[in-house]
Every structure is written in structure tokens, then in C-alpha cells.
mmCIF file of C-alpha atoms in Angstrom:
data_model
loop_
_atom_site.group_PDB
_atom_site.id
_atom_site.type_symbol
_atom_site.label_atom_id
_atom_site.label_comp_id
_atom_site.label_asym_id
_atom_site.label_seq_id
_atom_site.Cartn_x
_atom_site.Cartn_y
_atom_site.Cartn_z
ATOM 1 C CA MET A 1 27.597 -10.781 -28.780
ATOM 2 C CA ALA A 2 24.332 -10.619 -30.875
ATOM 3 C CA GLU A 3 22.536 -7.392 -31.584
ATOM 4 C CA PHE A 4 19.524 -6.796 -29.558
ATOM 5 C CA SER A 5 16.325 -7.214 -31.905
ATOM 6 C CA SER A 6 15.142 -3.582 -32.151
ATOM 7 C CA THR A 7 11.608 -2.334 -32.590
ATOM 8 C CA ALA A 8 10.753 -0.094 -35.588
ATOM 9 C CA LYS A 9 10.940 3.734 -35.219
ATOM 10 C CA PRO A 10 7.413 4.536 -34.567
ATOM 11 C CA ALA A 11 5.445 6.527 -37.219
ATOM 12 C CA VAL A 12 3.470 9.019 -35.072
ATOM 13 C CA ARG A 13 5.235 11.566 -32.840
ATOM 14 C CA PRO A 14 3.632 13.474 -29.839
ATOM 15 C CA GLN A 15 2.228 16.823 -30.825
ATOM 16 C CA ASN A 16 3.801 18.376 -27.687
ATOM 17 C CA PRO A 17 6.993 16.491 -26.456
ATOM 18 C CA ASN A 18 7.045 18.396 -23.155
ATOM 19 C CA PHE A 19 7.072 15.835 -20.387
ATOM 20 C CA SER A 20 9.077 17.773 -17.986
ATOM 21 C CA SER A 21 7.888 17.555 -14.270
ATOM 22 C CA GLY A 22 8.428 21.152 -13.630
ATOM 23 C CA PRO A 23 8.062 23.810 -15.091
ATOM 24 C CA CYS A 24 5.298 21.630 -17.037
ATOM 25 C CA ALA A 25 3.502 21.437 -20.097
ATOM 26 C CA LYS A 26 1.192 24.761 -20.792
ATOM 27 C CA ARG A 27 -2.320 23.855 -21.037
ATOM 28 C CA PRO A 28 -3.379 22.635 -24.530
ATOM 29 C CA GLY A 29 -4.005 25.718 -26.893
ATOM 30 C CA PHE A 30 -1.840 28.172 -24.827
ATOM 31 C CA THR A 31 -0.280 30.999 -26.610
ATOM 32 C CA LEU A 32 1.328 34.350 -25.636
ATOM 33 C CA ALA A 33 -1.925 36.191 -26.401
ATOM 34 C CA ALA A 34 -3.355 34.995 -23.063
ATOM 35 C CA LEU A 35 -0.946 37.356 -21.407
ATOM 36 C CA GLU A 36 -1.985 40.352 -23.186
ATOM 37 C CA CYS A 37 -3.940 41.630 -20.292
ATOM 38 C CA ALA A 38 -0.945 41.098 -17.727
ATOM 39 C CA MET A 39 -0.304 44.609 -15.598
ATOM 40 C CA LEU A 40 3.260 45.087 -16.650
ATOM 41 C CA GLY A 41 5.129 47.906 -15.376
ATOM 42 C CA ARG A 42 2.543 48.478 -12.250
ATOM 43 C CA SER A 43 3.365 48.347 -8.639
ATOM 44 C CA HIS A 44 2.111 45.000 -7.260
ATOM 45 C CA ARG A 45 0.461 47.037 -4.490
ATOM 46 C CA ALA A 46 -1.731 48.986 -6.766
ATOM 47 C CA LYS A 47 -5.386 48.564 -6.870
ATOM 48 C CA GLY A 48 -5.266 46.681 -10.129
ATOM 49 C CA PRO A 49 -2.413 44.182 -9.693
ATOM 50 C CA LYS A 50 -3.440 43.516 -6.091
ATOM 51 C CA ALA A 51 -6.905 42.387 -7.328
ATOM 52 C CA LYS A 52 -5.496 40.145 -9.924
ATOM 53 C CA LEU A 53 -3.246 38.482 -6.934
ATOM 54 C CA ALA A 54 -6.218 38.017 -4.815
ATOM 55 C CA GLU A 55 -8.162 36.421 -7.903
ATOM 56 C CA VAL A 56 -5.407 33.869 -8.032
ATOM 57 C CA ILE A 57 -6.047 33.226 -4.502
ATOM 58 C CA THR A 58 -10.002 32.913 -4.638
ATOM 59 C CA ARG A 59 -10.074 31.019 -7.903
ATOM 60 C CA SER A 60 -7.496 28.423 -6.491
ATOM 61 C CA LYS A 61 -9.504 27.924 -3.104
ATOM 62 C CA GLU A 62 -12.700 27.477 -5.320
ATOM 63 C CA ILE A 63 -11.485 24.721 -7.682
ATOM 64 C CA LEU A 64 -9.784 23.021 -4.801
ATOM 65 C CA GLY A 65 -12.695 22.908 -2.680
ATOM 66 C CA MET A 66 -10.575 24.256 0.111
ATOM 67 C CA PRO A 67 -12.636 25.029 3.431
ATOM 68 C CA ALA A 68 -13.736 28.552 3.738
ATOM 69 C CA ASP A 69 -11.871 29.025 7.066
ATOM 70 C CA TRP A 70 -8.556 28.156 5.680
ATOM 71 C CA ARG A 71 -6.176 30.981 4.539
ATOM 72 C CA LEU A 72 -4.337 30.869 1.288
ATOM 73 C CA GLY A 73 -1.443 33.145 0.285
ATOM 74 C CA ILE A 74 1.016 33.780 -2.435
ATOM 75 C CA VAL A 75 4.659 33.199 -1.202
ATOM 76 C CA PRO A 76 8.084 33.586 -2.683
ATOM 77 C CA ALA A 77 10.371 30.960 -3.964
ATOM 78 C CA SER A 78 8.094 28.487 -5.505
ATOM 79 C CA ASP A 79 7.080 25.421 -3.210
ATOM 80 C CA THR A 80 10.147 25.219 -1.788
ATOM 81 C CA GLY A 81 9.768 28.536 -0.233
ATOM 82 C CA ALA A 82 6.256 27.728 1.204
ATOM 83 C CA VAL A 83 7.164 24.644 2.586
ATOM 84 C CA GLU A 84 10.316 26.396 4.322
ATOM 85 C CA MET A 85 8.286 29.192 5.451
ATOM 86 C CA ALA A 86 5.927 26.581 7.312
ATOM 87 C CA LEU A 87 8.688 24.266 8.862
ATOM 88 C CA TRP A 88 10.710 27.462 10.274
ATOM 89 C CA SER A 89 7.696 29.211 11.429
ATOM 90 C CA LEU A 90 5.565 26.286 12.988
ATOM 91 C CA LEU A 91 8.213 23.609 13.972
ATOM 92 C CA GLY A 92 9.562 23.470 17.629
ATOM 93 C CA ALA A 93 6.318 23.581 19.615
ATOM 94 C CA ARG A 94 6.215 19.397 19.594
ATOM 95 C CA PRO A 95 8.424 16.645 18.507
ATOM 96 C CA VAL A 96 8.229 16.258 14.993
ATOM 97 C CA ASP A 97 8.097 13.091 12.443
ATOM 98 C CA VAL A 98 9.403 13.677 8.775
ATOM 99 C CA LEU A 99 8.088 10.949 6.390
ATOM 100 C CA ALA A 100 11.131 10.756 3.808
ATOM 101 C CA HIS A 101 10.210 8.594 0.672
ATOM 102 C CA GLU A 102 11.875 10.722 -2.264
ATOM 103 C CA SER A 103 14.320 13.510 -2.562
ATOM 104 C CA PHE A 104 12.022 16.598 -1.813
ATOM 105 C CA SER A 105 10.666 14.780 1.589
ATOM 106 C CA GLU A 106 14.513 13.919 2.349
ATOM 107 C CA ALA A 107 15.331 17.489 2.022
ATOM 108 C CA TRP A 108 12.682 18.505 4.478
ATOM 109 C CA ALA A 109 14.154 16.022 6.929
ATOM 110 C CA THR A 110 17.932 17.363 6.445
ATOM 111 C CA ASP A 111 16.174 20.921 7.337
ATOM 112 C CA VAL A 112 14.531 19.513 10.312
ATOM 113 C CA VAL A 113 17.480 17.632 11.644
ATOM 114 C CA LYS A 114 20.683 19.525 10.346
ATOM 115 C CA GLN A 115 19.215 23.040 10.019
ATOM 116 C CA LEU A 116 16.494 23.579 12.685
ATOM 117 C CA LYS A 117 18.348 20.855 14.807
ATOM 118 C CA LEU A 118 15.276 19.682 16.365
ATOM 119 C CA ALA A 119 16.674 17.326 18.739
ATOM 120 C CA ASP A 120 13.178 15.643 19.139
ATOM 121 C CA ALA A 121 12.936 14.903 15.416
ATOM 122 C CA ARG A 122 12.409 11.413 13.798
ATOM 123 C CA VAL A 123 12.793 10.476 10.198
ATOM 124 C CA ILE A 124 10.848 7.648 9.091
ATOM 125 C CA LYS A 125 12.627 6.716 5.819
ATOM 126 C CA VAL A 126 11.802 4.140 2.880
ATOM 127 C CA ALA A 127 13.306 3.433 -0.384
ATOM 128 C CA TYR A 128 12.187 4.832 -3.846
ATOM 129 C CA GLY A 129 9.063 3.152 -4.681
ATOM 130 C CA GLN A 130 7.677 2.720 -1.170
ATOM 131 C CA LEU A 131 5.465 4.786 0.895
ATOM 132 C CA PRO A 132 6.704 5.146 4.868
ATOM 133 C CA ASP A 133 5.036 2.842 7.490
ATOM 134 C CA VAL A 134 2.271 5.155 8.385
ATOM 135 C CA THR A 135 1.674 3.060 11.810
ATOM 136 C CA GLN A 136 5.269 4.544 13.009
ATOM 137 C CA ILE A 137 3.914 7.688 12.952
ATOM 138 C CA ASP A 138 2.859 9.496 16.295
ATOM 139 C CA PHE A 139 0.171 12.282 15.701
ATOM 140 C CA SER A 140 0.955 13.734 19.001
ATOM 141 C CA HIS A 141 3.883 14.988 17.064
ATOM 142 C CA ASP A 142 3.819 17.313 14.208
ATOM 143 C CA VAL A 143 4.253 15.380 10.986
ATOM 144 C CA VAL A 144 5.915 16.491 7.634
ATOM 145 C CA LEU A 145 5.282 14.599 4.410
ATOM 146 C CA ALA A 146 5.095 14.704 0.788
ATOM 147 C CA TRP A 147 1.643 13.940 -0.317
ATOM 148 C CA ASN A 148 3.119 12.835 -3.999
ATOM 149 C CA GLY A 149 6.653 12.106 -4.332
ATOM 150 C CA THR A 150 7.298 14.329 -7.359
ATOM 151 C CA THR A 151 10.619 12.130 -7.925
ATOM 152 C CA SER A 152 9.521 8.792 -7.218
ATOM 153 C CA GLY A 153 6.119 8.723 -8.418
ATOM 154 C CA VAL A 154 4.353 7.369 -5.380
ATOM 155 C CA ARG A 155 1.545 9.112 -3.622
ATOM 156 C CA PHE A 156 -0.653 8.729 -0.441
ATOM 157 C CA PRO A 157 -3.766 7.044 -2.022
ATOM 158 C CA ASN A 158 -5.918 8.758 1.009
ATOM 159 C CA GLY A 159 -5.883 10.298 4.347
ATOM 160 C CA ASP A 160 -7.258 7.394 6.240
ATOM 161 C CA PHE A 161 -3.856 7.022 8.266
ATOM 162 C CA ILE A 162 -4.231 10.520 9.869
ATOM 163 C CA PRO A 163 -6.650 11.181 12.754
ATOM 164 C CA ALA A 164 -9.193 13.838 12.781
ATOM 165 C CA GLU A 165 -8.649 14.420 16.331
ATOM 166 C CA ARG A 166 -4.823 14.655 16.522
ATOM 167 C CA GLU A 167 -2.542 16.972 18.806
ATOM 168 C CA GLY A 168 0.084 17.716 15.982
ATOM 169 C CA LEU A 169 0.017 19.416 12.794
ATOM 170 C CA VAL A 170 0.352 17.828 9.514
ATOM 171 C CA ILE A 171 2.152 19.741 7.050
ATOM 172 C CA ALA A 172 1.978 18.498 3.402
ATOM 173 C CA ASP A 173 4.171 19.301 0.544
ATOM 174 C CA SER A 174 1.618 18.907 -2.080
ATOM 175 C CA THR A 175 3.393 20.557 -5.254
ATOM 176 C CA SER A 176 2.751 17.883 -7.686
ATOM 177 C CA ALA A 177 -0.605 16.851 -6.006
ATOM 178 C CA ALA A 178 -2.730 19.948 -5.800
ATOM 179 C CA PHE A 179 -5.182 19.923 -8.766
ATOM 180 C CA ALA A 180 -4.620 16.582 -9.595
ATOM 181 C CA MET A 181 -5.564 14.604 -6.495
ATOM 182 C CA GLU A 182 -7.992 14.922 -3.949
ATOM 183 C CA LEU A 183 -6.731 16.261 -0.723
ATOM 184 C CA PRO A 184 -8.236 15.347 2.675
ATOM 185 C CA TRP A 185 -8.364 18.850 4.017
ATOM 186 C CA GLU A 186 -9.905 17.702 7.234
ATOM 187 C CA LYS A 187 -6.697 15.686 7.900
ATOM 188 C CA LEU A 188 -3.920 18.293 7.021
ATOM 189 C CA ASP A 189 -3.126 21.655 8.459
ATOM 190 C CA VAL A 190 -0.452 23.107 5.950
ATOM 191 C CA VAL A 191 -0.754 22.455 2.122
ATOM 192 C CA THR A 192 1.853 23.839 -0.380
ATOM 193 C CA TRP A 193 2.285 23.864 -4.079
ATOM 194 C CA SER A 194 3.460 25.923 -6.854
ATOM 195 C CA TRP A 195 2.143 27.432 -9.976
ATOM 196 C CA GLN A 196 4.651 25.456 -12.268
ATOM 197 C CA LYS A 197 3.162 22.055 -11.716
ATOM 198 C CA VAL A 198 -0.632 20.835 -12.537
ATOM 199 C CA LEU A 199 -1.701 24.069 -14.354
ATOM 200 C CA GLY A 200 1.521 24.750 -16.177
ATOM 201 C CA GLY A 201 2.363 27.995 -14.529
ATOM 202 C CA GLU A 202 5.664 29.699 -14.430
ATOM 203 C CA GLY A 203 8.221 29.182 -11.797
ATOM 204 C CA ALA A 204 9.198 31.275 -8.550
ATOM 205 C CA HIS A 205 5.661 31.725 -6.746
ATOM 206 C CA GLY A 206 4.448 29.340 -4.097
ATOM 207 C CA MET A 207 1.112 28.733 -2.630
ATOM 208 C CA LEU A 208 0.793 28.544 1.166
ATOM 209 C CA ALA A 209 -2.378 27.362 2.676
ATOM 210 C CA LEU A 210 -3.059 27.180 6.572
ATOM 211 C CA SER A 211 -6.016 25.888 8.691
ATOM 212 C CA PRO A 212 -7.328 27.170 11.789
ATOM 213 C CA ARG A 213 -5.119 24.874 13.878
ATOM 214 C CA ALA A 214 -2.068 26.164 11.921
ATOM 215 C CA VAL A 215 -3.124 29.789 12.439
ATOM 216 C CA GLU A 216 -3.628 29.020 16.066
ATOM 217 C CA ARG A 217 -0.161 27.742 16.316
ATOM 218 C CA LEU A 218 1.194 30.724 14.749
ATOM 219 C CA LEU A 219 -0.282 33.184 17.188
ATOM 220 C CA THR A 220 0.609 31.192 20.160
ATOM 221 C CA TYR A 221 4.110 29.927 19.749
ATOM 222 C CA LYS A 222 7.222 31.610 18.777
ATOM 223 C CA PRO A 223 10.270 29.889 17.392
ATOM 224 C CA ALA A 224 13.600 29.877 19.264
ATOM 225 C CA TRP A 225 15.415 31.046 16.011
ATOM 226 C CA PRO A 226 15.201 34.186 14.005
ATOM 227 C CA LEU A 227 12.872 34.381 10.987
ATOM 228 C CA PRO A 228 14.086 36.208 7.908
ATOM 229 C CA LYS A 229 11.651 38.513 6.209
ATOM 230 C CA ILE A 230 10.275 36.159 3.643
ATOM 231 C CA PHE A 231 9.272 33.698 6.346
ATOM 232 C CA ARG A 232 7.341 36.062 8.550
ATOM 233 C CA LEU A 233 3.785 35.521 8.745
ATOM 234 C CA THR A 234 3.155 37.314 11.946
ATOM 235 C CA SER A 235 3.606 41.009 13.111
ATOM 236 C CA GLY A 236 3.202 42.325 16.424
ATOM 237 C CA GLY A 237 1.671 38.786 17.841
ATOM 238 C CA LYS A 238 -1.026 39.042 14.964
ATOM 239 C CA LEU A 239 -1.467 37.135 11.667
ATOM 240 C CA SER A 240 -0.165 39.220 8.720
ATOM 241 C CA GLU A 241 -3.780 38.914 7.188
ATOM 242 C CA GLY A 242 -2.737 40.828 3.957
ATOM 243 C CA ILE A 243 -0.762 38.040 2.536
ATOM 244 C CA PHE A 244 -4.027 35.954 2.298
ATOM 245 C CA VAL A 245 -5.628 38.821 0.090
ATOM 246 C CA GLY A 246 -2.896 39.386 -2.259
ATOM 247 C CA GLU A 247 -0.425 41.656 -0.261
ATOM 248 C CA THR A 248 2.707 39.676 -1.216
ATOM 249 C CA ILE A 249 5.809 39.737 1.095
ATOM 250 C CA ASN A 250 7.886 40.671 -1.882
ATOM 251 C CA THR A 251 7.435 41.722 -5.523
ATOM 252 C CA PRO A 252 5.656 38.937 -7.613
ATOM 253 C CA SER A 253 5.938 38.848 -11.529
ATOM 254 C CA MET A 254 2.423 40.142 -12.893
ATOM 255 C CA LEU A 255 3.418 38.092 -15.948
ATOM 256 C CA CYS A 256 3.495 34.855 -13.918
ATOM 257 C CA VAL A 257 0.321 36.219 -12.353
ATOM 258 C CA GLU A 258 -1.568 36.756 -15.610
ATOM 259 C CA ASP A 259 -0.491 33.020 -16.767
ATOM 260 C CA ALA A 260 -1.603 31.528 -13.407
ATOM 261 C CA LEU A 261 -5.173 33.363 -14.131
ATOM 262 C CA ASP A 262 -5.049 31.807 -17.508
ATOM 263 C CA GLY A 263 -4.132 28.201 -16.334
ATOM 264 C CA LEU A 264 -6.987 28.675 -13.519
ATOM 265 C CA ARG A 265 -9.789 29.668 -15.871
ATOM 266 C CA TRP A 266 -8.747 26.947 -18.224
ATOM 267 C CA ALA A 267 -9.048 24.469 -15.258
ATOM 268 C CA GLU A 268 -12.582 25.832 -14.690
ATOM 269 C CA SER A 269 -13.259 25.199 -18.503
ATOM 270 C CA VAL A 270 -12.336 21.339 -18.347
ATOM 271 C CA GLY A 271 -14.759 20.818 -15.018
ATOM 272 C CA GLY A 272 -12.770 22.323 -12.379
ATOM 273 C CA LEU A 273 -11.010 19.770 -9.793
ATOM 274 C CA LYS A 274 -13.001 16.609 -11.009
ATOM 275 C CA GLY A 275 -12.128 17.396 -14.866
ATOM 276 C CA LEU A 276 -8.271 17.747 -13.835
ATOM 277 C CA ILE A 277 -8.222 14.584 -12.033
ATOM 278 C CA ALA A 278 -9.855 12.916 -14.651
ATOM 279 C CA ARG A 279 -7.640 14.201 -17.322
ATOM 280 C CA SER A 280 -4.592 12.898 -15.026
ATOM 281 C CA ASN A 281 -6.040 9.764 -14.674
ATOM 282 C CA ALA A 282 -6.413 9.255 -17.989
ATOM 283 C CA ASN A 283 -2.826 9.936 -18.627
ATOM 284 C CA LEU A 284 -1.856 7.262 -16.106
ATOM 285 C CA LYS A 285 -4.181 4.522 -17.339
ATOM 286 C CA ALA A 286 -2.795 4.968 -20.770
ATOM 287 C CA VAL A 287 0.933 4.363 -18.998
ATOM 288 C CA ALA A 288 -0.429 1.269 -16.870
ATOM 289 C CA ASP A 289 -2.041 -0.259 -19.938
ATOM 290 C CA TRP A 290 1.149 -0.046 -21.889
ATOM 291 C CA VAL A 291 3.290 -1.259 -18.621
ATOM 292 C CA GLU A 292 1.311 -4.334 -18.373
ATOM 293 C CA GLY A 293 3.001 -7.067 -20.101
ATOM 294 C CA ASN A 294 5.809 -4.949 -21.135
ATOM 295 C CA GLU A 295 9.434 -6.507 -20.317
ATOM 296 C CA ARG A 296 11.062 -3.175 -20.919
ATOM 297 C CA VAL A 297 9.452 -1.235 -17.985
ATOM 298 C CA ARG A 298 8.006 -1.179 -14.627
ATOM 299 C CA PHE A 299 6.572 1.442 -12.346
ATOM 300 C CA LEU A 300 8.864 2.536 -9.675
ATOM 301 C CA ALA A 301 5.922 2.604 -7.452
ATOM 302 C CA GLU A 302 5.604 -0.646 -6.027
ATOM 303 C CA THR A 303 1.922 -0.776 -5.129
ATOM 304 C CA PRO A 304 -0.696 0.137 -7.765
ATOM 305 C CA GLN A 305 -2.822 2.205 -5.304
ATOM 306 C CA THR A 306 0.191 4.527 -4.712
ATOM 307 C CA ARG A 307 0.996 5.196 -8.253
ATOM 308 C CA SER A 308 1.167 8.944 -9.090
ATOM 309 C CA ASN A 309 -1.164 10.471 -11.748
ATOM 310 C CA THR A 310 1.193 13.388 -12.220
ATOM 311 C CA SER A 311 4.868 12.363 -11.753
ATOM 312 C CA ILE A 312 4.856 8.909 -13.434
ATOM 313 C CA CYS A 313 8.228 7.311 -12.602
ATOM 314 C CA LEU A 314 9.458 4.389 -14.629
ATOM 315 C CA ALA A 315 12.306 1.788 -13.900
ATOM 316 C CA ILE A 316 13.902 0.113 -16.831
ATOM 317 C CA ALA A 317 13.481 -3.660 -16.385
ATOM 318 C CA ALA A 318 14.620 -5.118 -19.712
ATOM 319 C CA PRO A 319 16.782 -8.226 -18.825
ATOM 320 C CA TRP A 320 19.784 -6.732 -20.581
ATOM 321 C CA PHE A 321 19.597 -3.512 -18.632
ATOM 322 C CA THR A 322 19.203 -5.209 -15.121
ATOM 323 C CA LYS A 323 22.358 -7.361 -15.789
ATOM 324 C CA LEU A 324 24.482 -3.920 -15.649
ATOM 325 C CA ASP A 325 26.040 -2.682 -12.457
ATOM 326 C CA ALA A 326 25.019 0.222 -11.125
ATOM 327 C CA GLU A 327 27.106 2.802 -13.067
ATOM 328 C CA ALA A 328 26.238 1.421 -16.632
ATOM 329 C CA GLN A 329 22.435 1.250 -15.817
ATOM 330 C CA ALA A 330 22.785 5.280 -15.073
ATOM 331 C CA LYS A 331 24.477 5.423 -18.455
ATOM 332 C CA ALA A 332 22.074 3.640 -20.291
ATOM 333 C CA ALA A 333 19.118 5.497 -18.776
ATOM 334 C CA LYS A 334 20.707 8.523 -19.526
ATOM 335 C CA ALA A 335 21.186 7.322 -23.086
ATOM 336 C CA VAL A 336 17.372 6.368 -23.487
ATOM 337 C CA ALA A 337 16.338 9.999 -22.165
ATOM 338 C CA SER A 338 18.913 11.522 -24.625
ATOM 339 C CA LEU A 339 17.531 9.473 -27.730
ATOM 340 C CA LEU A 340 13.895 10.633 -26.801
ATOM 341 C CA GLU A 341 15.191 14.191 -26.744
ATOM 342 C CA LYS A 342 16.998 13.850 -29.897
ATOM 343 C CA GLU A 343 13.938 12.329 -31.699
ATOM 344 C CA ASN A 344 12.208 15.294 -30.273
ATOM 345 C CA VAL A 345 9.290 13.133 -28.567
ATOM 346 C CA ALA A 346 10.002 13.346 -24.925
ATOM 347 C CA LEU A 347 11.958 16.587 -23.608
ATOM 348 C CA ASP A 348 13.072 16.290 -19.909
ATOM 349 C CA ALA A 349 11.658 12.900 -19.402
ATOM 350 C CA GLY A 350 14.900 11.435 -17.542
ATOM 351 C CA ALA A 351 14.512 10.323 -13.857
ATOM 352 C CA TYR A 352 15.345 12.732 -11.201
ATOM 353 C CA ARG A 353 19.156 13.226 -10.479
ATOM 354 C CA ASP A 354 18.688 11.527 -7.018
ATOM 355 C CA ALA A 355 16.440 8.876 -8.001
ATOM 356 C CA PRO A 356 16.829 5.309 -9.669
ATOM 357 C CA PRO A 357 17.959 5.378 -13.300
ATOM 358 C CA GLY A 358 14.918 5.470 -15.298
ATOM 359 C CA LEU A 359 12.280 7.763 -16.664
ATOM 360 C CA ARG A 360 9.853 10.337 -15.559
ATOM 361 C CA ILE A 361 6.842 11.492 -17.831
ATOM 362 C CA TRP A 362 4.689 13.998 -16.502
ATOM 363 C CA GLY A 363 0.902 13.214 -16.836
ATOM 364 C CA GLY A 364 -0.578 16.138 -14.975
ATOM 365 C CA ALA A 365 -3.720 17.694 -16.470
ATOM 366 C CA THR A 366 -2.433 19.970 -19.158
ATOM 367 C CA VAL A 367 -0.780 16.658 -20.947
ATOM 368 C CA GLU A 368 -3.210 15.350 -23.532
ATOM 369 C CA THR A 369 -3.513 11.512 -23.146
ATOM 370 C CA ALA A 370 -3.212 11.340 -27.172
ATOM 371 C CA ASN A 371 0.506 12.653 -26.708
ATOM 372 C CA ILE A 372 1.356 10.163 -23.930
ATOM 373 C CA THR A 373 -0.259 7.659 -26.187
ATOM 374 C CA ALA A 374 2.102 8.735 -29.019
ATOM 375 C CA LEU A 375 5.119 8.848 -26.756
ATOM 376 C CA LEU A 376 4.684 5.333 -25.340
ATOM 377 C CA PRO A 377 5.986 3.233 -28.615
ATOM 378 C CA TRP A 378 9.107 5.666 -28.744
ATOM 379 C CA ILE A 379 10.194 4.804 -25.267
ATOM 380 C CA ASP A 380 9.935 0.942 -26.495
ATOM 381 C CA TYR A 381 12.164 1.964 -29.450
ATOM 382 C CA ALA A 382 14.634 3.733 -27.269
ATOM 383 C CA ILE A 383 14.959 1.143 -24.818
ATOM 384 C CA ASP A 384 15.691 -1.519 -27.811
ATOM 385 C CA THR A 385 17.966 0.627 -29.711
ATOM 386 C CA VAL A 386 20.132 1.623 -26.704
ATOM 387 C CA ALA A 387 20.460 -2.190 -26.059
ATOM 388 C CA ASN A 388 22.702 -2.545 -28.769
ATOM 389 C CA GLU A 389 25.226 -0.428 -27.271
ATOM 390 C CA PHE A 390 25.330 -2.323 -24.083
#
């Protein structure tokens, strides 16, 4: 078999090869000196540490433009913990529709159907690269969705499909959307994310935002199942207001809190939400310009308007690759990601384990567009080089 004609090894390397989709790249210029004011060895319930926790909440609300009547709290176990708290605390009062278009939204569907065992649940599922048919949603039901598919690179372009007047609650896992996309707060009731995504924070801490409608549900509905301590948002029939002013349910890392504050201050320095969105959009555009006319790759997202500007997922489209069987495609895609890592130009850039074989490049605001631009010729090189092995 003739050897595939390989591109030359590029001369320029990304200055920062961290393209992981979580934990994500630290903000430009970050050093450990940014954490010198961390209140280590202190109780998180003391006045100073509690003030820092409250500052994370207030700065986050301000940057995101969250409505004043929403509540925002810091909760355990990253975005997963925040979503689970919402599902276990709020669902069961109405039928529920779960939109599943990638691995995490599929996990929420599993929770609803197999763990909570809600008999009146519907799962509206589609393949990676697509969004569910929103005309199938019954908004008299509660609705669970992922605003941006971290493992598929597909996002909802807007909230026009959600009626302002609706009976059910809309619970939106927004972990790779918050701080990089406009969220239609008036169309949502629960929004969750973690520190480890767009602002490059550390893991294990989640954020849970509740609309007045969600709070009303908490106060008027009691689930049929027991709730563990870290899921409880009410006490004695009243909302646990302390959670939303920095009184966390369990012990947070004050080192991570200081890091989160550093990320929020940086976000303010680059123009707040508009600046963050612009940075992420520039990264997506750089990739889109490269993909156009490139026979090696395509976006996993089938419709341009649904392409994520954070978790940018690519399928390998080279003719030699598409002719392989599924097992060989998986091996070839891993070989491409391994070569990028060996060359130290893209770390942790392989597709998510449940996603179709390919690459996933984090394009959130902490990633400099110059690093994206430097990476792209290396992907061409890696695909052409791996072709010789297959």
C-alpha cells in the first residue's frame, strides 16, 4: 500500500498545550502567587473565609447578569453535585421530559428513570452532533437538559423554544456554557455549573442557581424519597438561606475559593461576560476557518448555529479514516491524540470516552486564540502521520 503523503511537522507550537475540557486551562498569566491571600487553616464558617465564599457568589451573579431575585449557592461535588441536588429535590411533582444528546444529559436521564424511578418520565434522545426535537417537549412537564453538550460540542443557540409562561421547571446543566454564552434567565429555573470550566478554576465545587419558581417548588413540594444531607436545600419547611450567602453545606477548599476569586477578577478585567464570550467566539472562529475546506476533519455538531464555543468537538473525516471499521477508527483517533500529546502541543484533547472517535479542543475564555491557531496545523500533521499506520 502506498504511503500517505504527510504534511511537514509545524515549526510553531502552542505556548500553552492545555486544551482539556475540565479542569480547563488556567487564565492567561496565572501563577501560584495569585493564591497567596488564601485563608488556609481557617474555618470556612469564620467571618473572613465566609466573606470570601459570599464574594464568589456576588461576583458570579454580577458577571453573569443573573436576575436579582435568583439565589446562587456554592454546593458540593462540582456541577454533578449541583445537578443531582436539583433532580433529587425538585423532580416528582410533575411529569418530566429529559433531553439527552450527549453523555452527561444521558446520565441525567438514567438518574431520572433508573434511580428516581419516575414512571411519568420521557427521554427525548438523539445522536451525538444533534439537538433533540424541541417541538416534542411538553412544558407542562419539568424539563431537564444540558445547555451545552460538553462531550458533543452541541449547544442550544437560544431559548426561543422555551415559553415564558410554562407550568413546569426547566433545569439546565450549564457547566460548559456559563461565562461563555448568553443564558436566557427568564426561560430557565435551575442553572448549574462548576468552577473548573470557563474560568479555569479547580474541581469539586459546584454552583446552583435557583429562580423564584424553583424556590417555590422547594417550599411547596416534598419528594417521596429521603434526601441525604448534602442534597438538602430546606429545613423545617423553610429555605436554607445560608447556602446562598456563603454558608456551605460541607467544608469547601479555601485554596480553591481563592482561585475562583482570581478567575472572577480576571473575568472582570477582560470585559465581563461580553469579553468572555468574545474570547470564546474567537477561538471557535479560528477552528471554523481551519475546518472549512479541510478534508481531514469536520465538526461533530451538524448545524453551525449549534456549535459550541467551548467544548469544540471534531470528527476525523479523512477518507482513509472513514473507511476503517469502528474498532480501527477508535484506535486511530487515540493515536492522533497520543501523537499531539507526545509532541506536547495538545494535552487531553481526545474525544470523551462515550463520544464518537475524534478530538475535543477546549475553546473557553482562558484559552488564547494564538494557541488554538498554533495547534491546528499540528492536528493536520498528526492525522496525516497516523494515516501511515492504518
